[in-house]
Coordinates of C-alpha atoms in Angstrom, one line a residue:
M1 CA -116.1 92.6 98.9
I2 CA -118.3 89.8 97.8
G3 CA -120.6 88.7 100.6
E4 CA -121.6 85.1 101.5
Q5 CA -124.9 85.3 99.7
F6 CA -123.4 86.4 96.4
S7 CA -120.6 83.8 96.8
E8 CA -123.3 81.2 96.8
E9 CA -124.8 82.8 93.6
L10 CA -121.4 82.6 91.9
E11 CA -121.1 79.0 92.8
L12 CA -124.4 78.3 91.0
V13 CA -123.1 80.4 88.0
F14 CA -119.9 78.4 87.9
N15 CA -121.8 75.1 88.0
H16 CA -124.1 76.2 85.1
L17 CA -121.1 77.3 83.0
H18 CA -119.1 74.2 83.8
E19 CA -122.0 71.9 82.9
N20 CA -122.8 73.7 79.6
P21 CA -119.5 74.0 77.8
E22 CA -119.3 75.2 74.2
V23 CA -116.3 75.1 71.8
S24 CA -114.7 78.1 70.0
W25 CA -117.0 80.3 67.9
K26 CA -120.0 78.2 69.0
E27 CA -120.5 79.8 72.4
V28 CA -124.1 80.7 71.5
E29 CA -125.9 79.6 74.7
T30 CA -123.0 80.8 76.9
T31 CA -123.3 84.3 75.3
A32 CA -127.1 84.3 76.0
Y33 CA -126.5 83.2 79.6
L34 CA -124.0 85.9 80.2
E35 CA -126.2 88.6 78.6
N36 CA -129.2 87.6 80.7
F37 CA -127.2 87.5 83.9
L38 CA -125.8 91.0 83.3
K39 CA -129.2 92.4 82.3
G40 CA -130.7 91.0 85.5
K41 CA -128.1 93.0 87.4
G42 CA -129.2 96.3 85.8
L43 CA -126.3 96.4 83.2
V44 CA -126.5 96.9 79.4
P45 CA -124.3 94.4 77.7
K46 CA -123.6 94.6 74.0
R47 CA -123.1 91.6 71.7
F48 CA -120.4 91.5 69.1
E49 CA -121.6 91.7 65.6
N50 CA -121.4 88.5 63.5
M51 CA -119.8 86.4 66.3
T52 CA -120.3 85.1 69.7
G53 CA -119.2 87.1 72.9
L54 CA -120.1 90.5 74.3
Y55 CA -118.9 93.3 76.4
V56 CA -120.4 95.7 79.0
D57 CA -119.3 99.2 80.1
I58 CA -119.8 100.3 83.7
G59 CA -119.3 103.9 84.8
K60 CA -119.4 107.2 83.0
G61 CA -117.5 108.3 79.9
L62 CA -115.3 106.4 77.5
P63 CA -113.7 103.3 79.2
K64 CA -109.9 103.6 79.8
V65 CA -109.6 100.4 81.8
G66 CA -110.7 97.0 80.9
F67 CA -110.9 93.4 82.0
R68 CA -111.1 90.4 79.7
T69 CA -112.3 86.9 80.2
D70 CA -112.3 83.9 77.7
M71 CA -115.5 81.8 77.2
D72 CA -114.8 78.7 75.1
A73 CA -114.2 75.1 76.1
L74 CA -111.9 72.5 74.7
W75 CA -113.0 69.5 72.5
Q76 CA -111.5 66.5 74.0
E77 CA -112.0 62.8 75.0
V78 CA -113.7 62.4 78.4
D79 CA -114.3 58.7 79.5
G80 CA -114.0 57.5 75.9
V81 CA -116.3 60.1 74.4
F82 CA -115.3 63.3 72.6
Q83 CA -117.1 66.4 73.8
A84 CA -116.9 70.0 74.8
N85 CA -115.2 70.2 78.2
H86 CA -114.1 73.1 80.4
S87 CA -110.7 71.8 81.4
C88 CA -108.8 75.1 81.0
G89 CA -110.8 77.1 83.6
H90 CA -112.7 79.5 81.3
D91 CA -115.8 78.6 83.3
A92 CA -114.1 79.9 86.4
H93 CA -112.8 83.0 84.5
M94 CA -116.3 84.0 83.4
T95 CA -117.6 83.5 86.9
V96 CA -115.0 85.9 88.2
A97 CA -115.9 88.4 85.5
L98 CA -119.5 88.3 86.4
G99 CA -118.6 88.9 90.0
V100 CA -116.5 91.9 89.0
A101 CA -119.4 93.3 87.0
V102 CA -121.8 93.1 89.9
L103 CA -119.2 94.7 92.4
L104 CA -118.6 97.6 89.9
K105 CA -122.3 98.1 89.4
E106 CA -122.8 98.5 93.1
I107 CA -120.3 101.4 93.2
E108 CA -120.9 102.8 89.6
S109 CA -122.0 106.2 90.9
V110 CA -118.6 106.8 92.6
L111 CA -116.3 105.2 90.0
P112 CA -113.6 107.7 88.8
G113 CA -114.2 106.5 85.2
A114 CA -115.6 103.7 83.1
V115 CA -114.6 100.1 82.9
R116 CA -115.1 97.7 80.0
I117 CA -115.5 94.0 80.8
I118 CA -115.0 91.8 77.7
F119 CA -116.2 88.3 77.2
Q120 CA -114.0 86.9 74.4
P121 CA -114.8 83.8 72.3
A122 CA -112.3 81.5 70.7
E123 CA -109.3 81.7 73.0
E124 CA -108.5 78.1 72.5
K125 CA -108.3 78.7 68.7
A126 CA -106.1 81.8 69.3
Q127 CA -108.4 83.7 67.1
G128 CA -110.7 85.6 69.4
A129 CA -108.4 88.4 70.5
K130 CA -107.4 89.2 66.9
A131 CA -111.1 89.4 66.0
L132 CA -111.7 91.9 68.8
V133 CA -108.8 94.0 67.8
G134 CA -110.3 94.2 64.4
K135 CA -113.6 95.4 65.8
G136 CA -111.9 98.1 67.8
I137 CA -113.0 96.8 71.2
I138 CA -109.8 97.7 73.0
D139 CA -109.0 100.9 71.1
P140 CA -110.0 103.3 74.0
L141 CA -108.3 101.3 76.7
Q142 CA -105.0 102.2 78.5
F143 CA -105.1 99.2 80.8
L144 CA -106.4 95.7 80.3
F145 CA -106.3 93.0 82.9
G146 CA -106.9 89.2 82.5
I147 CA -107.0 86.2 84.7
H148 CA -106.1 82.5 84.6
V149 CA -106.4 79.7 87.1
R150 CA -103.0 78.1 87.8
P151 CA -102.1 74.5 88.5
L152 CA -100.6 73.5 91.9
V153 CA -97.2 73.0 90.3
E154 CA -97.1 76.7 89.6
L155 CA -99.1 78.4 92.4
D156 CA -100.2 77.2 95.9
D157 CA -103.9 77.1 96.6
G158 CA -105.0 80.4 98.1
T159 CA -102.2 82.5 96.7
Y160 CA -102.3 85.0 93.8
S161 CA -99.7 86.2 91.3
P162 CA -99.7 89.7 89.7
G163 CA -98.2 88.5 86.4
L164 CA -98.2 85.5 84.1
H165 CA -95.3 85.4 81.6
H166 CA -96.7 83.0 78.9
G167 CA -94.6 82.1 76.0
A168 CA -95.1 82.5 72.2
A169 CA -96.3 79.7 69.9
K170 CA -96.7 79.3 66.2
L171 CA -98.5 76.3 64.7
I172 CA -97.4 75.9 61.1
S173 CA -98.7 73.8 58.2
G174 CA -97.1 73.0 54.9
K175 CA -96.9 71.0 51.8
I176 CA -94.0 69.5 49.9
T177 CA -94.6 68.9 46.2
G178 CA -91.9 66.7 44.5
M179 CA -92.5 64.1 41.9
E180 CA -93.8 60.5 42.1
A181 CA -91.8 57.6 40.6
H182 CA -91.6 53.9 40.5
G183 CA -89.8 52.3 43.5
A184 CA -87.3 50.7 41.0
R185 CA -86.5 54.1 39.4
P186 CA -86.1 56.5 42.2
E187 CA -83.8 58.7 40.2
L188 CA -86.8 59.8 38.1
G189 CA -88.7 61.2 41.1
I190 CA -88.3 63.6 43.9
N191 CA -89.1 61.8 47.2
A192 CA -91.2 64.1 49.4
I193 CA -90.3 62.0 52.5
E194 CA -86.6 62.6 51.9
V195 CA -87.3 66.4 51.6
A196 CA -89.3 66.2 54.9
A197 CA -86.3 64.4 56.5
G198 CA -84.1 67.2 55.4
L199 CA -86.5 69.6 57.0
V200 CA -86.5 67.7 60.3
D201 CA -82.7 67.7 60.2
G202 CA -82.6 71.4 59.6
L203 CA -84.9 72.2 62.4
K204 CA -82.6 70.3 64.8
R205 CA -79.7 72.4 63.6
I206 CA -81.2 75.7 64.6
W207 CA -79.0 77.2 67.3
L208 CA -80.1 79.7 69.8
S209 CA -78.6 81.2 72.9
P210 CA -78.7 78.7 75.8
T211 CA -80.3 81.5 77.9
E212 CA -83.3 81.5 75.5
S213 CA -86.1 79.0 76.1
A214 CA -87.4 77.7 72.7
S215 CA -88.1 74.7 70.7
I216 CA -89.2 73.9 67.1
K217 CA -90.1 70.4 65.8
M218 CA -92.2 68.6 63.2
T219 CA -95.3 67.2 64.8
H220 CA -97.2 65.8 61.8
L221 CA -96.1 64.2 58.6
Q222 CA -98.2 62.4 56.0
A223 CA -96.9 61.1 52.7
G224 CA -97.6 58.2 50.3
G225 CA -100.5 55.8 50.0
S226 CA -101.0 52.1 50.6
S227 CA -98.5 51.1 47.8
T228 CA -95.0 50.7 49.1
N229 CA -93.4 50.5 45.6
I230 CA -94.1 54.2 44.8
V231 CA -91.8 57.0 45.6
P232 CA -94.2 59.6 47.1
G233 CA -94.2 63.0 45.4
T234 CA -96.2 65.0 48.0
A235 CA -96.2 65.3 51.7
T236 CA -98.0 67.5 54.2
F237 CA -96.5 68.5 57.5
S238 CA -97.1 70.5 60.7
I239 CA -94.5 72.3 62.8
D240 CA -94.8 73.4 66.4
A241 CA -92.7 76.4 67.4
R242 CA -92.4 77.7 71.0
A243 CA -90.4 80.5 72.5
Q244 CA -90.5 82.4 75.8
S245 CA -90.3 85.8 74.0
N246 CA -91.6 87.3 70.8
Q247 CA -88.1 88.2 69.8
T248 CA -86.9 84.6 70.0
M249 CA -90.0 83.4 68.1
D250 CA -89.0 85.9 65.3
V251 CA -85.5 84.2 65.2
L252 CA -87.1 80.7 65.0
T253 CA -89.4 81.8 62.2
D254 CA -86.5 83.4 60.2
E255 CA -84.4 80.3 60.5
L256 CA -87.3 78.1 59.4
D257 CA -87.7 80.3 56.3
K258 CA -83.9 79.9 55.5
I259 CA -84.1 76.1 55.8
I260 CA -87.1 75.8 53.5
R261 CA -85.6 78.1 50.9
A262 CA -82.4 76.0 51.0
L263 CA -84.3 72.7 50.6
K264 CA -86.3 74.1 47.7
V265 CA -83.0 74.8 45.8
M266 CA -81.3 71.5 46.9
Y267 CA -84.2 69.2 45.9
D268 CA -85.8 71.4 43.2
V269 CA -89.2 71.1 44.9
D270 CA -92.0 73.4 45.8
I271 CA -92.6 73.9 49.6
E272 CA -95.5 75.9 50.7
Y273 CA -96.1 76.8 54.3
H274 CA -98.2 79.1 56.4
V275 CA -98.9 79.9 60.0
E276 CA -102.2 78.4 61.2
T277 CA -102.1 79.8 64.7
H278 CA -99.9 82.6 66.2
I279 CA -99.9 83.1 70.0
A280 CA -97.9 86.1 71.1
A281 CA -95.7 85.9 74.2
A282 CA -96.6 88.0 77.3
E283 CA -95.4 91.6 77.5
V284 CA -96.2 92.2 81.1
D285 CA -96.4 96.0 81.9
E286 CA -94.7 96.9 85.1
T287 CA -97.3 99.6 86.0
A288 CA -100.2 97.2 85.5
S289 CA -98.5 94.3 87.4
G290 CA -97.6 96.8 90.2
I291 CA -101.3 97.9 90.4
L292 CA -102.4 94.2 90.5
K293 CA -99.8 93.4 93.2
Q294 CA -101.2 96.3 95.3
A295 CA -104.7 95.0 94.8
I296 CA -103.7 91.4 95.9
I297 CA -101.9 92.7 99.0
E298 CA -104.8 95.0 100.0
T299 CA -107.3 92.2 99.5
V300 CA -105.6 89.1 100.9
G301 CA -102.4 90.2 102.5
E302 CA -98.7 90.3 101.4
D303 CA -98.2 86.6 102.5
K304 CA -100.7 85.5 99.8
C305 CA -99.1 87.5 97.0
A306 CA -96.8 85.3 95.0
E307 CA -94.1 86.2 92.5
E308 CA -94.8 86.7 88.9
I309 CA -94.9 83.3 87.0
V310 CA -93.0 82.3 83.9
T311 CA -94.9 79.5 82.2
P312 CA -94.3 77.7 78.9
G313 CA -98.0 77.7 78.0
G314 CA -99.6 80.2 75.6
E315 CA -102.5 82.6 76.0
D316 CA -104.5 84.5 73.3
F317 CA -104.8 87.4 75.7
H318 CA -101.3 88.6 74.9
F319 CA -102.2 89.4 71.2
F320 CA -103.9 92.5 72.6
T321 CA -100.5 93.9 73.5
F322 CA -98.8 92.5 70.5
S323 CA -101.2 94.5 68.3
N324 CA -101.1 97.6 70.5
P325 CA -97.7 97.9 72.4
N326 CA -98.9 101.0 74.3
L327 CA -101.6 99.0 76.0
K328 CA -100.7 98.2 79.6
T329 CA -101.6 94.6 80.4
T330 CA -101.1 91.8 83.0
M331 CA -102.9 88.7 84.1
L332 CA -103.9 87.6 87.6
G333 CA -102.8 84.1 88.4
I334 CA -105.3 82.5 90.7
G335 CA -104.0 79.7 92.9
C336 CA -107.0 77.5 93.3
G337 CA -105.7 73.9 93.5
V338 CA -106.0 73.1 89.8
S339 CA -105.5 69.3 89.7
P340 CA -104.2 67.1 87.9
G341 CA -103.5 70.0 85.6
L342 CA -104.8 72.3 82.9
H343 CA -106.3 70.5 79.9
H344 CA -106.7 67.3 81.8
P345 CA -110.2 65.9 81.0
K346 CA -110.9 65.5 84.7
M347 CA -109.5 68.8 85.8
T348 CA -110.9 70.2 89.1
L349 CA -110.3 73.5 91.0
N350 CA -111.2 75.1 94.3
T351 CA -114.2 77.4 93.4
E352 CA -113.9 79.0 96.9
R353 CA -111.1 81.2 95.4
L354 CA -113.2 82.7 92.7
P355 CA -115.0 85.4 94.8
T356 CA -111.6 86.5 96.1
G357 CA -110.4 86.7 92.5
A358 CA -113.3 89.0 91.7
D359 CA -112.5 91.1 94.7
I360 CA -108.8 91.5 93.6
I361 CA -109.7 92.3 90.0
T362 CA -112.3 94.9 91.1
K363 CA -109.7 96.6 93.4
A364 CA -107.1 96.6 90.5
L365 CA -109.6 98.1 88.1
I366 CA -110.4 100.9 90.6
L367 CA -106.7 101.5 91.2
A368 CA -106.1 101.7 87.4
L369 CA -108.9 104.2 87.0
D370 CA -107.3 106.3 89.8
Y371 CA -104.0 106.1 87.9
V372 CA -105.5 107.1 84.6
K373 CA -107.3 110.0 86.3
G374 CA -104.1 111.1 88.0
S375 CA -102.1 111.0 84.8
E376 CA -104.7 113.1 83.0
R377 CA -104.6 115.7 85.7
Y378 CA -100.8 115.7 85.5
D379 CA -100.9 116.1 81.7

């Protein structure tokens, strides 16, 4: 368990990270700070090649159990000025991860295996997890745990959830190429705005089961110039698709493709589109969430263990399972009084809950190591 003295050190760590935010793929100073902290505790962190972020292995042998934290801040307007800003809790997540690293280092000699702690960049761009998959960072793992602070509307302060069921999201960009014409002779052109209107109408006609939570809508449209007597021949658009499950997202994507193919034939236009960002929905593993639930109960008691949370937000963490379905994953939800809410420029949280989060994750990692070791003996 984290003692009072180390809790005070973690408070200083959080303050430093909070006051020095860096956006996706530019977490240079953050990476250096984390590396120096870990080295100062007698650990040997390894930076990722050609990108920000790092990882550290603790214990003997090939790591079978891992813990991942995100690092990047948002770019948003705060008091009228655009700046990097930790309003999603990644500063808190890194603080917990450093606490876990220190706790594991203290008992490294008696660990029943090795643990890999991963500091992932570019979560807010939904690109960091994919990059780490490409580097093979999670290949040896059987379990991977994550964390996320939760707003008060989802989780009471001082309570903890063993599973976060985030939804899937796809952010799609496209271009319609029709034909310009004089406003007096519209029959000689192909109006890109009218094609876009057909696309909007088609999206509204996608039908799904009422038991499935999903939405798809156009969120950006740009066409034409300053002259109002020209039929615009081109338009660019963006579409935001959301679904609570990966299966429902597949249905939305298929229906979108059908609509676009039909519009291309109907209007004799070219419509190009591609997925800018894909955030996979959570596939919470029952064994992993059961281990995390046990860790919560053993650390803070059953009365502080909340139910698993279904939330409409997205998280890059779930791409790890999307790319490797055999990986057992879950995320700890930390009830720490997040207010007014995630991504609010003035978001605050109760940092007193972070050491407890580190205690819970450490316990879960040890339990997972015991599970892996037991499974290997059984095999």
